mmCIF file of C-alpha atoms in Angstrom:
data_model
loop_
_atom_site.group_PDB
_atom_site.id
_atom_site.type_symbol
_atom_site.label_atom_id
_atom_site.label_comp_id
_atom_site.label_asym_id
_atom_site.label_seq_id
_atom_site.Cartn_x
_atom_site.Cartn_y
_atom_site.Cartn_z
ATOM 1 C CA MET A 1 267.881 9.103 -39.169
ATOM 2 C CA LYS A 2 269.352 8.558 -35.711
ATOM 3 C CA LEU A 3 272.828 9.933 -34.918
ATOM 4 C CA GLY A 4 274.116 6.390 -34.261
ATOM 5 C CA ALA A 5 273.112 5.369 -37.775
ATOM 6 C CA VAL A 6 274.980 8.390 -39.198
ATOM 7 C CA GLY A 7 278.128 7.291 -37.343
ATOM 8 C CA LYS A 8 277.808 3.764 -38.734
ATOM 9 C CA LEU A 9 277.372 5.094 -42.265
ATOM 10 C CA LEU A 10 280.435 7.317 -41.886
ATOM 11 C CA GLY A 11 282.478 4.395 -40.554
ATOM 12 C CA ALA A 12 281.420 2.184 -43.470
ATOM 13 C CA ALA A 13 282.319 4.933 -45.959
ATOM 14 C CA LEU A 14 285.790 5.326 -44.423
ATOM 15 C CA ILE A 15 286.382 1.563 -44.574
ATOM 16 C CA CYS A 16 285.364 1.543 -48.257
ATOM 17 C CA LEU A 17 287.911 4.283 -48.971
ATOM 18 C CA GLN A 18 290.645 2.123 -47.454
ATOM 19 C CA THR A 19 289.955 -0.838 -49.736
ATOM 20 C CA GLN A 20 290.475 0.875 -53.090
ATOM 21 C CA ALA A 21 293.616 0.045 -55.050
ATOM 22 C CA ILE A 22 295.877 2.068 -57.314
ATOM 23 C CA SER A 23 297.559 0.210 -60.169
ATOM 24 C CA ILE A 24 301.164 1.282 -60.866
ATOM 25 C CA LYS A 25 303.038 0.151 -63.978
ATOM 26 C CA PRO A 26 306.380 1.254 -65.482
ATOM 27 C CA GLY A 27 304.603 3.235 -68.213
ATOM 28 C CA ASP A 28 303.014 5.493 -65.546
ATOM 29 C CA ALA A 29 306.387 6.778 -64.280
ATOM 30 C CA ILE A 30 307.104 10.512 -64.308
ATOM 31 C CA ARG A 31 310.844 9.755 -64.560
ATOM 32 C CA SER A 32 313.118 6.769 -64.948
ATOM 33 C CA GLY A 33 316.815 6.372 -65.268
ATOM 34 C CA PRO A 34 320.021 4.378 -65.248
ATOM 35 C CA GLU A 35 321.789 2.865 -62.253
ATOM 36 C CA ASN A 36 322.629 5.534 -59.661
ATOM 37 C CA SER A 37 323.836 5.575 -56.108
ATOM 38 C CA ALA A 38 321.287 6.228 -53.342
ATOM 39 C CA SER A 39 322.478 9.837 -52.943
ATOM 40 C CA GLU A 40 322.110 10.498 -56.692
ATOM 41 C CA ILE A 41 318.576 9.064 -56.692
ATOM 42 C CA TYR A 42 317.708 11.237 -53.660
ATOM 43 C CA ALA A 43 318.986 14.293 -55.575
ATOM 44 C CA ILE A 44 316.680 13.345 -58.465
ATOM 45 C CA VAL A 45 313.671 12.851 -56.159
ATOM 46 C CA ASN A 46 314.343 15.949 -54.034
ATOM 47 C CA PRO A 47 313.191 18.564 -56.583
ATOM 48 C CA PHE A 48 309.815 16.811 -56.728
ATOM 49 C CA VAL A 49 309.374 16.560 -52.949
ATOM 50 C CA ALA A 50 310.817 19.584 -51.208
ATOM 51 C CA PRO A 51 311.617 18.937 -48.472
ATOM 52 C CA SER A 52 311.599 15.213 -49.076
ATOM 53 C CA THR A 53 312.265 12.499 -46.602
ATOM 54 C CA LEU A 54 312.350 8.779 -46.979
ATOM 55 C CA VAL A 55 309.362 7.687 -44.895
ATOM 56 C CA TYR A 56 309.067 4.068 -46.005
ATOM 57 C CA LYS A 57 311.355 1.549 -47.650
ATOM 58 C CA ALA A 58 310.689 -2.129 -48.359
ATOM 59 C CA GLU A 59 313.406 -4.464 -49.616
ATOM 60 C CA VAL A 60 312.968 -7.885 -51.185
ATOM 61 C CA PRO A 61 313.768 -10.462 -48.474
ATOM 62 C CA LYS A 62 316.306 -13.235 -48.945
ATOM 63 C CA THR A 63 313.596 -15.805 -48.157
ATOM 64 C CA GLY A 64 309.801 -15.521 -48.119
ATOM 65 C CA LEU A 65 307.603 -12.820 -49.610
ATOM 66 C CA VAL A 66 307.138 -10.259 -46.808
ATOM 67 C CA ALA A 67 309.458 -7.292 -47.237
ATOM 68 C CA LEU A 68 312.182 -6.024 -44.939
ATOM 69 C CA GLU A 69 310.763 -2.622 -43.973
ATOM 70 C CA GLU A 70 312.238 0.541 -42.490
ATOM 71 C CA GLY A 71 311.436 4.235 -42.101
ATOM 72 C CA SER A 72 309.132 6.295 -39.909
ATOM 73 C CA LEU A 73 306.057 4.645 -41.490
ATOM 74 C CA ALA A 74 307.330 1.042 -41.385
ATOM 75 C CA ALA A 75 304.557 0.106 -38.936
ATOM 76 C CA SER A 76 301.882 1.738 -41.124
ATOM 77 C CA TYR A 77 302.426 -0.283 -44.313
ATOM 78 C CA GLN A 78 303.217 -3.829 -45.365
ATOM 79 C CA THR A 79 304.734 -4.765 -48.715
ATOM 80 C CA THR A 80 304.470 -8.206 -50.239
ATOM 81 C CA PHE A 81 306.580 -9.016 -53.287
ATOM 82 C CA THR A 82 304.915 -11.396 -55.719
ATOM 83 C CA ASP A 83 305.535 -13.242 -58.969
ATOM 84 C CA LYS A 84 308.859 -14.888 -58.043
ATOM 85 C CA PRO A 85 309.928 -14.710 -54.382
ATOM 86 C CA ASN A 86 313.570 -13.815 -55.005
ATOM 87 C CA ASP A 87 313.097 -12.205 -58.431
ATOM 88 C CA PRO A 88 309.831 -10.223 -58.195
ATOM 89 C CA SER A 89 308.373 -8.113 -60.981
ATOM 90 C CA ALA A 90 305.341 -7.180 -58.840
ATOM 91 C CA ALA A 91 304.540 -5.982 -55.319
ATOM 92 C CA THR A 92 301.580 -4.904 -53.201
ATOM 93 C CA VAL A 93 301.835 -2.129 -50.591
ATOM 94 C CA LYS A 94 298.962 -2.217 -48.079
ATOM 95 C CA TYR A 95 298.062 0.231 -45.340
ATOM 96 C CA ILE A 96 297.924 -1.492 -41.933
ATOM 97 C CA SER A 97 297.245 1.308 -39.401
ATOM 98 C CA GLY A 98 298.673 4.477 -37.919
ATOM 99 C CA PRO A 99 300.037 7.571 -39.651
ATOM 100 C CA THR A 100 299.878 7.808 -43.429
ATOM 101 C CA VAL A 101 301.845 9.594 -46.116
ATOM 102 C CA LEU A 102 300.953 13.224 -46.868
ATOM 103 C CA PRO A 103 299.283 13.960 -50.225
ATOM 104 C CA LEU A 104 302.572 15.154 -51.740
ATOM 105 C CA ALA A 105 304.467 11.871 -51.954
ATOM 106 C CA TYR A 106 306.509 9.939 -54.499
ATOM 107 C CA LEU A 107 307.198 6.249 -55.010
ATOM 108 C CA LEU A 108 310.580 5.044 -56.243
ATOM 109 C CA VAL A 109 310.759 1.482 -57.606
ATOM 110 C CA LYS A 110 314.371 0.310 -57.852
ATOM 111 C CA GLY A 111 315.563 -2.647 -59.839
ATOM 112 C CA GLY A 112 318.807 -4.244 -60.809
ATOM 113 C CA ASN A 113 321.095 -3.934 -63.776
ATOM 114 C CA GLU A 114 318.507 -3.218 -66.472
ATOM 115 C CA ASP A 115 318.051 0.169 -68.111
ATOM 116 C CA PRO A 116 316.124 1.912 -66.734
ATOM 117 C CA SER A 117 317.079 0.668 -63.296
ATOM 118 C CA TRP A 118 314.528 2.810 -61.431
ATOM 119 C CA TYR A 119 311.105 4.418 -61.922
ATOM 120 C CA LEU A 120 309.659 7.437 -60.083
ATOM 121 C CA PHE A 121 305.885 7.858 -59.616
ATOM 122 C CA SER A 122 303.820 10.732 -58.254
ATOM 123 C CA LEU A 123 301.399 9.582 -55.554
ATOM 124 C CA SER A 124 299.392 12.831 -55.632
ATOM 125 C CA THR A 125 296.054 10.974 -55.954
ATOM 126 C CA TRP A 126 296.882 8.442 -53.217
ATOM 127 C CA ASN A 127 295.122 8.987 -49.894
ATOM 128 C CA GLY A 128 297.746 6.935 -48.035
ATOM 129 C CA LYS A 129 295.311 4.114 -47.284
ATOM 130 C CA GLU A 130 294.654 2.719 -50.740
ATOM 131 C CA THR A 131 296.554 -0.408 -51.732
ATOM 132 C CA LEU A 132 299.339 0.154 -54.266
ATOM 133 C CA ASP A 133 299.517 -2.681 -56.842
ATOM 134 C CA LEU A 134 302.847 -2.630 -58.690
ATOM 135 C CA THR A 135 303.037 -4.862 -61.774
ATOM 136 C CA GLY A 136 305.171 -5.404 -64.857
ATOM 137 C CA PHE A 137 308.603 -4.366 -63.561
ATOM 138 C CA TRP A 138 311.463 -5.985 -65.470
ATOM 139 C CA PRO A 139 309.604 -9.240 -66.239
ATOM 140 C CA GLY A 140 312.050 -11.923 -67.320
ATOM 141 C CA LYS A 141 314.969 -9.460 -67.338
ATOM 142 C CA GLY A 142 315.469 -8.374 -63.756
ATOM 143 C CA ALA A 143 313.594 -7.776 -60.562
ATOM 144 C CA ILE A 144 312.441 -5.195 -58.054
ATOM 145 C CA SER A 145 315.144 -4.813 -55.404
ATOM 146 C CA HIS A 146 313.234 -2.347 -53.223
ATOM 147 C CA ILE A 147 310.576 0.343 -53.179
ATOM 148 C CA SER A 148 310.826 3.687 -51.366
ATOM 149 C CA ILE A 149 308.218 6.310 -50.530
ATOM 150 C CA TYR A 150 309.353 9.909 -50.133
ATOM 151 C CA GLY A 151 307.191 12.568 -48.530
ATOM 152 C CA GLY A 152 305.931 13.360 -45.046
ATOM 153 C CA ALA A 153 303.754 11.565 -42.542
ATOM 154 C CA VAL A 154 300.467 12.682 -41.035
ATOM 155 C CA GLY A 155 298.551 11.154 -38.133
ATOM 156 C CA VAL A 156 295.226 9.545 -38.978
ATOM 157 C CA PRO A 157 292.363 9.752 -36.481
ATOM 158 C CA ASP A 158 290.559 6.477 -35.947
ATOM 159 C CA VAL A 159 287.059 5.974 -37.346
ATOM 160 C CA GLY A 160 285.405 6.278 -33.920
ATOM 161 C CA ALA A 161 287.098 9.594 -33.159
ATOM 162 C CA SER A 162 286.195 10.969 -36.597
ATOM 163 C CA ALA A 163 282.551 9.953 -36.182
ATOM 164 C CA LEU A 164 282.432 11.472 -32.683
ATOM 165 C CA LEU A 165 283.862 14.775 -33.925
ATOM 166 C CA MET A 166 281.338 14.880 -36.761
ATOM 167 C CA LEU A 167 278.463 14.132 -34.390
ATOM 168 C CA LEU A 168 279.612 16.879 -32.016
ATOM 169 C CA GLY A 169 279.712 19.285 -34.954
ATOM 170 C CA LEU A 170 276.226 18.305 -36.087
ATOM 171 C CA GLY A 171 274.948 18.645 -32.519
ATOM 172 C CA SER A 172 276.488 22.121 -32.241
ATOM 173 C CA LEU A 173 274.838 23.171 -35.486
ATOM 174 C CA ALA A 174 271.481 21.941 -34.231
ATOM 175 C CA VAL A 175 271.817 23.807 -30.902
ATOM 176 C CA PHE A 176 272.966 27.062 -32.493
ATOM 177 C CA GLY A 177 270.330 26.734 -35.230
ATOM 178 C CA ARG A 178 267.560 26.569 -32.632
ATOM 179 C CA ARG A 179 268.926 29.638 -30.816
ATOM 180 C CA SER A 180 268.993 31.620 -34.078
ATOM 181 C CA ALA A 181 265.387 30.817 -34.923
#
């Protein structure tokens, strides 16, 4: 197999990894609780992510479906709230490009006046590029007000750079293998 074909196969495999989705429902939460202030919720999240930082937050917009986003990874992800535009019980978080969340990350889904008013999820199996599909949050009783991701950010090399580094490594192995023989 030619080295160019190996690079294409690696690129296709990386693209496939990006298109997987993780389904998140209220029953999957590691914790949930009553209405709290932002500082109280951070104190609850902090023991799970030490040190934790808010790296991404998406709020339900007043009009339309695309979220109001903030945080150091706001350019890396896009959240779309679905079901009802101003009263959503579902959302989709998609990776766009750039840095991703580190493996130790947590998702906080915040709602309104219902009990529980928030759910906390471990994202330990998330690679930062998979789509997060949130469904079944307060249907008919309330709505998602915002989602927050706590953790750290890590730069992601592009597919071309990754393939080039792998090819250089394979080439080095071939050269050193010949010298050893």
